[in-house]
Short mmCIF file of C-alpha atoms and ligand atoms in Angstrom, two decimals:
data_model
loop_
_atom_site.label_atom_id
_atom_site.label_comp_id
_atom_site.label_asym_id
_atom_site.label_seq_id
_atom_site.Cartn_x
_atom_site.Cartn_y
_atom_site.Cartn_z
CA MET A 1 60.06 24.33 11.86
CA SER A 2 61.47 22.64 8.78
CA SER A 3 59.77 20.13 6.50
CA HIS A 4 60.56 18.57 3.14
CA THR A 5 57.71 16.98 1.20
CA SER A 6 57.44 14.95 -2.01
CA TYR A 7 54.74 12.85 -3.69
CA ALA A 8 55.38 9.97 -6.04
CA LEU A 9 53.32 7.45 -7.99
CA ALA A 10 54.30 3.91 -9.00
CA HIS A 11 52.49 1.05 -10.69
CA PRO A 12 52.61 -2.56 -9.54
CA ASN A 13 54.05 -5.01 -12.04
CA ILE A 14 53.28 -8.52 -13.20
CA ALA A 15 56.26 -10.84 -13.62
CA PHE A 16 56.46 -12.93 -16.80
CA ILE A 17 59.69 -14.60 -15.59
CA LYS A 18 59.43 -14.71 -11.81
CA TYR A 19 61.69 -13.67 -8.98
CA TRP A 20 61.48 -16.28 -6.22
CA GLY A 21 64.33 -16.79 -3.75
CA ASN A 22 67.39 -14.73 -2.88
CA ARG A 23 71.09 -15.42 -2.83
CA ASP A 24 71.26 -12.73 -0.09
CA ASP A 25 68.05 -12.24 1.89
CA ASP A 26 69.10 -9.00 3.61
CA LEU A 27 70.16 -7.21 0.44
CA ARG A 28 67.45 -8.97 -1.60
CA LEU A 29 69.91 -10.13 -4.23
CA PRO A 30 67.81 -12.50 -6.32
CA ALA A 31 68.64 -16.10 -7.18
CA ASN A 32 67.71 -15.33 -10.81
CA GLY A 33 66.88 -12.42 -13.10
CA SER A 34 63.23 -11.61 -13.88
CA ILE A 35 61.08 -9.84 -16.48
CA SER A 36 57.82 -7.95 -15.90
CA MET A 37 55.37 -5.37 -17.19
CA ASN A 38 54.13 -2.39 -15.19
CA LEU A 39 50.36 -2.25 -14.79
CA GLU A 40 48.75 0.98 -15.93
CA GLY A 41 45.69 2.14 -14.01
CA LEU A 42 46.74 0.36 -10.83
CA GLU A 43 48.84 2.59 -8.65
CA THR A 44 50.25 3.55 -5.30
CA ARG A 45 50.60 7.23 -4.51
CA THR A 46 52.87 8.06 -1.61
CA ARG A 47 53.60 11.32 0.14
CA VAL A 48 56.70 11.64 2.32
CA ASP A 49 57.17 14.54 4.65
CA PHE A 50 60.41 14.81 6.67
CA ASP A 51 59.38 17.02 9.57
CA ASP A 52 61.41 18.22 12.57
CA SER A 53 58.31 18.18 14.81
CA LEU A 54 58.13 14.35 14.65
CA SER A 55 59.73 12.06 17.24
CA ALA A 56 59.30 8.86 15.19
CA ASP A 57 58.39 7.83 11.65
CA GLU A 58 54.64 7.65 11.06
CA LEU A 59 52.96 5.51 8.40
CA ARG A 60 49.41 5.41 7.09
CA ILE A 61 48.28 3.12 4.28
CA ASN A 62 44.83 3.84 2.84
CA ARG A 63 44.21 6.17 5.82
CA GLU A 64 44.88 3.44 8.39
CA SER A 65 47.83 2.75 10.65
CA PRO A 66 49.29 -0.63 9.65
CA ASP A 67 50.94 -3.08 12.07
CA ASN A 68 54.39 -2.41 13.53
CA SER A 69 56.20 -4.71 11.10
CA ALA A 70 55.06 -2.63 8.11
CA THR A 71 56.16 0.59 9.81
CA GLU A 72 59.54 -0.97 10.69
CA ARG A 73 60.04 -2.04 7.06
CA VAL A 74 59.29 1.50 5.87
CA SER A 75 61.57 2.96 8.57
CA ARG A 76 64.42 0.77 7.32
CA MET A 77 64.13 2.36 3.89
CA LEU A 78 63.84 5.84 5.45
CA ASP A 79 67.00 5.09 7.50
CA GLU A 80 68.86 4.31 4.28
CA VAL A 81 67.64 7.56 2.71
CA ARG A 82 68.56 9.56 5.85
CA GLN A 83 72.01 8.02 5.82
CA LEU A 84 72.55 8.82 2.12
CA ALA A 85 71.32 12.39 2.63
CA GLY A 86 73.12 12.95 5.95
CA MET A 87 69.90 14.04 7.67
CA GLN A 88 68.13 12.95 10.83
CA LEU A 89 64.51 14.07 10.52
CA PHE A 90 61.71 11.56 10.96
CA ALA A 91 59.05 11.29 8.30
CA ARG A 92 55.29 11.12 7.93
CA VAL A 93 54.43 8.67 5.13
CA GLU A 94 50.94 8.49 3.63
CA SER A 95 50.30 5.88 0.99
CA HIS A 96 47.16 5.12 -1.06
CA ASN A 97 46.53 2.17 -3.33
CA ASN A 98 43.65 1.86 -5.78
CA PHE A 99 43.72 -1.96 -5.63
CA PRO A 100 43.48 -4.53 -2.79
CA LEU A 101 46.56 -5.01 -0.62
CA GLY A 102 48.38 -8.31 -0.35
CA ALA A 103 46.21 -10.33 -2.76
CA GLY A 104 48.60 -11.32 -5.52
CA ILE A 105 48.84 -7.90 -7.10
CA ALA A 106 52.20 -6.74 -5.93
CA SER A 107 51.29 -3.84 -3.62
CA SER A 108 54.74 -4.11 -2.06
CA ALA A 109 56.28 -3.47 -5.50
CA SER A 110 54.41 -0.22 -6.20
CA GLY A 111 54.54 0.71 -2.51
CA PHE A 112 58.31 0.53 -2.13
CA ALA A 113 58.96 2.01 -5.59
CA ALA A 114 56.78 5.04 -4.76
CA LEU A 115 58.38 5.30 -1.30
CA ALA A 116 61.94 5.14 -2.68
CA MET A 117 61.17 7.90 -5.16
CA ALA A 118 59.22 10.19 -2.79
CA ALA A 119 61.59 9.75 0.19
CA SER A 120 64.80 10.27 -1.78
CA GLN A 121 63.37 13.37 -3.45
CA ALA A 122 62.03 14.79 -0.16
CA ALA A 123 65.49 14.27 1.39
CA GLY A 124 67.07 16.28 -1.42
CA LEU A 125 68.84 13.32 -3.05
CA GLU A 126 69.17 13.19 -6.81
CA LEU A 127 69.32 9.47 -7.55
CA ASP A 128 69.53 8.12 -11.09
CA GLU A 129 67.17 5.36 -12.21
CA ALA A 130 69.60 2.52 -11.37
CA SER A 131 70.23 3.82 -7.82
CA LEU A 132 66.49 4.32 -7.25
CA SER A 133 65.83 0.79 -8.48
CA CYS A 134 68.45 -0.57 -6.01
CA LEU A 135 66.91 1.44 -3.17
CA ALA A 136 63.42 0.14 -4.02
CA ARG A 137 64.82 -3.42 -4.17
CA HIS A 138 65.95 -3.17 -0.54
CA GLY A 139 62.29 -2.68 0.47
CA SER A 140 60.83 -5.43 -1.73
CA GLY A 141 62.63 -7.28 -4.53
CA SER A 142 59.95 -6.83 -7.16
CA ALA A 143 59.77 -3.08 -6.34
CA CYS A 144 62.99 -2.50 -8.30
CA ARG A 145 61.04 -3.43 -11.46
CA SER A 146 58.40 -0.74 -10.81
CA ILE A 147 60.97 2.08 -11.19
CA PRO A 148 61.55 1.95 -15.00
CA GLY A 149 58.55 2.03 -17.36
CA GLY A 150 56.91 -0.50 -19.68
CA PHE A 151 58.52 -3.92 -20.13
CA VAL A 152 61.32 -4.33 -17.61
CA GLU A 153 64.15 -6.74 -16.82
CA TRP A 154 65.78 -7.02 -13.39
CA LYS A 155 69.37 -8.12 -14.00
CA MET A 156 70.47 -10.26 -11.06
CA GLY A 157 73.86 -8.49 -11.05
CA THR A 158 77.03 -9.45 -9.22
CA GLY A 159 76.31 -7.51 -6.01
CA ASP A 160 74.32 -4.74 -4.36
CA ALA A 161 75.29 -1.98 -6.80
CA ASP A 162 74.44 -3.69 -10.09
CA SER A 163 71.29 -5.65 -9.22
CA PHE A 164 68.66 -3.29 -10.65
CA ALA A 165 65.97 -3.14 -13.31
CA ILE A 166 66.09 -1.58 -16.76
CA ALA A 167 63.43 -1.00 -19.41
CA ILE A 168 63.66 -3.42 -22.34
CA ALA A 169 60.70 -1.95 -24.27
CA SER A 170 58.50 1.12 -23.84
CA PRO A 171 54.86 0.76 -22.69
CA GLY A 172 53.57 1.30 -26.24
CA TYR A 173 55.91 -1.24 -27.82
CA TRP A 174 53.52 -4.19 -27.63
CA ASP A 175 49.72 -4.12 -27.22
CA LEU A 176 49.55 -6.62 -24.42
CA GLU A 177 46.74 -6.52 -21.85
CA ASP A 178 46.61 -8.06 -18.38
CA CYS A 179 43.05 -9.22 -17.53
CA ILE A 180 43.34 -9.83 -13.80
CA ALA A 181 40.80 -12.38 -12.61
CA MET A 182 40.17 -11.41 -9.00
CA LEU A 183 39.15 -14.50 -7.07
CA SER A 184 39.79 -13.24 -3.59
CA SER A 185 40.86 -9.92 -2.14
CA ALA A 186 41.69 -11.46 1.23
CA PRO A 187 45.30 -10.80 2.31
CA LYS A 188 47.55 -13.74 1.53
CA VAL A 189 48.47 -16.19 4.25
CA THR A 190 52.26 -16.08 3.72
CA GLY A 191 53.68 -12.81 2.41
CA SER A 192 56.23 -12.98 -0.40
CA SER A 193 59.13 -11.75 1.78
CA VAL A 194 58.69 -14.79 4.04
CA GLY A 195 57.95 -17.07 1.06
CA ASN A 196 61.09 -15.91 -0.76
CA ARG A 197 63.20 -17.07 2.20
CA LEU A 198 61.73 -20.57 1.90
CA ALA A 199 62.51 -21.02 -1.81
CA GLY A 200 65.88 -22.68 -1.16
CA THR A 201 64.25 -25.39 0.97
CA SER A 202 62.63 -26.89 -2.14
CA PRO A 203 64.79 -29.42 -3.99
CA LEU A 204 63.29 -28.01 -7.20
CA GLN A 205 64.63 -24.47 -6.71
CA ALA A 206 68.15 -25.29 -7.94
CA ALA A 207 66.77 -26.65 -11.22
CA ARG A 208 64.46 -23.62 -11.62
CA VAL A 209 67.37 -21.21 -11.05
CA ILE A 210 69.88 -22.97 -13.32
CA ASP A 211 67.40 -22.91 -16.21
CA ALA A 212 66.47 -19.22 -15.70
CA PRO A 213 68.85 -17.71 -18.33
CA ARG A 214 67.13 -19.85 -20.99
CA ARG A 215 63.65 -18.70 -19.97
CA LEU A 216 64.77 -15.07 -19.71
CA ALA A 217 66.24 -15.12 -23.23
CA ILE A 218 63.13 -16.72 -24.72
CA CYS A 219 60.81 -14.27 -22.97
CA ARG A 220 62.93 -11.20 -23.82
CA ASP A 221 63.09 -12.22 -27.49
CA ALA A 222 59.36 -12.98 -27.60
CA ILE A 223 58.55 -9.50 -26.23
CA LEU A 224 60.95 -7.78 -28.63
CA GLY A 225 59.58 -9.87 -31.55
CA ARG A 226 55.95 -9.47 -30.38
CA ASP A 227 55.68 -13.26 -30.71
CA PHE A 228 52.64 -14.17 -28.59
CA GLY A 229 52.80 -17.95 -29.08
CA THR A 230 56.37 -18.24 -27.76
CA PHE A 231 55.64 -15.70 -25.03
CA ALA A 232 52.57 -17.65 -23.85
CA SER A 233 54.42 -20.98 -23.52
CA ILE A 234 57.39 -19.59 -21.59
CA VAL A 235 55.24 -17.43 -19.28
CA GLU A 236 53.04 -20.39 -18.28
CA GLU A 237 56.07 -22.66 -17.87
CA ASP A 238 57.79 -20.12 -15.61
CA SER A 239 54.69 -19.60 -13.44
CA ASN A 240 54.23 -23.37 -13.09
CA LEU A 241 57.90 -23.77 -12.11
CA MET A 242 57.65 -21.12 -9.39
CA HIS A 243 54.49 -22.68 -7.95
CA ALA A 244 56.14 -26.13 -8.04
CA VAL A 245 58.92 -24.67 -5.87
CA MET A 246 56.39 -23.04 -3.53
CA MET A 247 54.40 -26.24 -3.14
CA THR A 248 57.52 -28.28 -2.39
CA SER A 249 59.28 -25.90 0.00
CA ARG A 250 59.39 -26.65 3.74
CA PRO A 251 56.86 -25.63 4.99
CA SER A 252 54.94 -25.95 1.73
CA LEU A 253 53.11 -22.94 0.29
CA PHE A 254 49.90 -23.28 -1.73
CA TYR A 255 48.72 -19.94 -3.09
CA TRP A 256 46.13 -21.39 -5.49
CA LEU A 257 42.43 -21.82 -4.81
CA PRO A 258 40.51 -24.50 -6.72
CA GLU A 259 39.14 -21.66 -8.89
CA THR A 260 42.71 -20.55 -9.71
CA LEU A 261 43.36 -23.87 -11.44
CA ARG A 262 40.00 -23.70 -13.23
CA VAL A 263 40.93 -20.34 -14.79
CA MET A 264 44.39 -21.64 -15.76
CA GLN A 265 42.89 -24.70 -17.46
CA ALA A 266 40.21 -22.70 -19.28
CA VAL A 267 42.78 -20.23 -20.62
CA LYS A 268 45.05 -23.02 -21.81
CA ALA A 269 42.15 -24.78 -23.53
CA ALA A 270 41.02 -21.54 -25.20
CA ARG A 271 44.55 -20.92 -26.50
CA ALA A 272 44.53 -24.36 -28.09
CA GLN A 273 41.39 -23.16 -29.91
CA GLY A 274 43.19 -20.03 -31.16
CA LEU A 275 42.65 -17.37 -28.43
CA PRO A 276 45.93 -15.42 -27.93
CA ALA A 277 45.84 -15.59 -24.12
CA CYS A 278 47.97 -17.20 -21.39
CA TYR A 279 48.03 -17.25 -17.58
CA THR A 280 50.48 -16.38 -14.85
CA VAL A 281 49.95 -16.44 -11.07
CA ASP A 282 51.96 -14.60 -8.40
CA ALA A 283 52.00 -15.24 -4.64
CA GLY A 284 48.21 -15.18 -4.33
CA PRO A 285 45.13 -16.84 -5.81
CA ASN A 286 44.31 -14.30 -8.55
CA VAL A 287 45.10 -15.21 -12.14
CA HIS A 288 46.70 -12.72 -14.51
CA VAL A 289 45.41 -13.58 -17.97
CA LEU A 290 47.68 -11.93 -20.54
CA CYS A 291 46.35 -11.42 -24.04
CA GLU A 292 46.85 -9.43 -27.19
CA ARG A 293 44.74 -6.26 -27.13
CA SER A 294 42.67 -7.50 -30.10
CA ALA A 295 41.50 -10.43 -27.93
CA VAL A 296 40.57 -8.49 -24.77
CA GLN A 297 36.80 -8.70 -25.25
CA GLU A 298 36.81 -12.41 -25.95
CA THR A 299 39.21 -13.07 -23.07
CA VAL A 300 37.09 -11.07 -20.61
CA LYS A 301 33.98 -12.94 -21.78
CA LEU A 302 35.68 -16.26 -21.14
CA VAL A 303 37.15 -15.32 -17.76
CA GLU A 304 33.98 -13.72 -16.35
CA SER A 305 32.01 -16.88 -17.15
CA LEU A 306 34.24 -18.97 -14.86
CA PRO A 307 33.24 -19.90 -11.29
CA GLY A 308 34.67 -17.80 -8.47
CA VAL A 309 35.72 -14.82 -10.61
CA ARG A 310 34.41 -11.82 -8.67
CA GLU A 311 35.89 -9.00 -10.70
CA ILE A 312 38.22 -8.41 -13.64
CA ARG A 313 40.74 -5.55 -13.67
CA LEU A 314 42.29 -4.64 -17.02
CA ALA A 315 45.76 -3.18 -17.31
CA LYS A 316 48.04 -2.47 -20.23
CA ALA A 317 51.74 -1.67 -19.94
CA GLY A 318 52.27 1.25 -17.56
CA GLY A 319 54.88 3.98 -17.30
CA PRO A 320 57.73 4.46 -14.82
CA ALA A 321 57.56 5.58 -11.19
CA ARG A 322 57.33 9.35 -11.18
CA LEU A 323 56.90 12.41 -9.00
CA VAL A 324 53.41 13.91 -8.89
CA GLU A 325 52.41 17.40 -7.96
CA ASN A 326 48.87 16.95 -6.72
CA SER A 327 47.21 15.21 -3.77
CA PRO A 328 48.51 11.80 -2.67
CA ARG A 329 45.07 10.19 -3.03
CA ALA A 330 44.79 7.23 -5.39
CA GLU A 331 42.24 7.71 -8.15
CA ASP A 332 39.29 6.00 -6.49
CA GLY A 333 40.19 7.47 -3.11
CA SER A 334 40.36 4.07 -1.35
O1 PMV B 1 59.15 -8.65 -4.14
P1 PMV B 1 58.35 -9.61 -3.37
O2 PMV B 1 59.00 -10.00 -2.11
O3 PMV B 1 56.93 -9.13 -3.17
O4 PMV B 1 58.25 -10.99 -4.22
C1 PMV B 1 57.51 -11.07 -5.40
C2 PMV B 1 57.40 -12.45 -5.86
C3 PMV B 1 56.42 -12.73 -6.99
O5 PMV B 1 55.46 -11.71 -7.12
C4 PMV B 1 55.68 -14.02 -6.65
C5 PMV B 1 57.16 -12.93 -8.31
C6 PMV B 1 57.67 -11.68 -8.96
O6 PMV B 1 58.70 -11.78 -9.65
O7 PMV B 1 57.03 -10.62 -8.87
#
């Protein structure tokens, strides 16, 4: 019997300049570049075991067997790895997250980043960071940004080989904290893979895409200059633009709850009073409230006083996807 096993860990990431819409849906070549920060403390740990006793790929997420579509998506990435490695063994994949699935914290990002790293290693491939990022991108666009560490930019590239993410600043470069206001942990109604395919049906998407280089440059410079005021304005503008596209696509997508808007408004009002905090919202109802580390306590106090906020998770900039030696269990064992 032969078996090849690897474990890897990856963090989800929060986008400051969002990816929404592809110019090639199958290859997940994005309509625009994006910028994000990995989230320390939140993680997916994935174990991949290519085993000649298996007759099909097997997948378990948080100790449960997910639906067929999730297994098929994982098998597609395993097929790519098998093809690159010239091997035919099926794999057993066990994945554990320490945060809720499908609720606006990108579990697909950390999931496919950890899978790309564990599967390629278990198959004996030695991929560099750019190739790993491309492989992760094929599973879920935002996953390519969970391969490098810290503050990350996904360059849209000209084709499959050069559309990958690179680090623009290390995790310790800027003391930024993400205070995630959890409003609902229910899985989202429309997953981001399906939503991404609808982006082009909004008449606003073309304007959002054409203006993206401007927003990317402002955001990149604000991070490198640790300029919170400029960062806050561009991050909120970019989130609002993406949600305007979502709300005006056909069919329309509304990811916000009434409480989502309440948190956004309260954060904006507090910033006008001097609190260095801003909001951004992904494809779910939870609000990511970004603040300077010195303002974490005050920000948490504000956010926890708002209606509908059930829990706050704090995350600073996290490291890259990496191999781990120990058990595949996520820290809280969920
Ligand atoms: O990579 P996907 O298909 O999960 O899409 C992610 C889309 C957003 O989270 C809404 C934005 C982003 O850039 O992460």
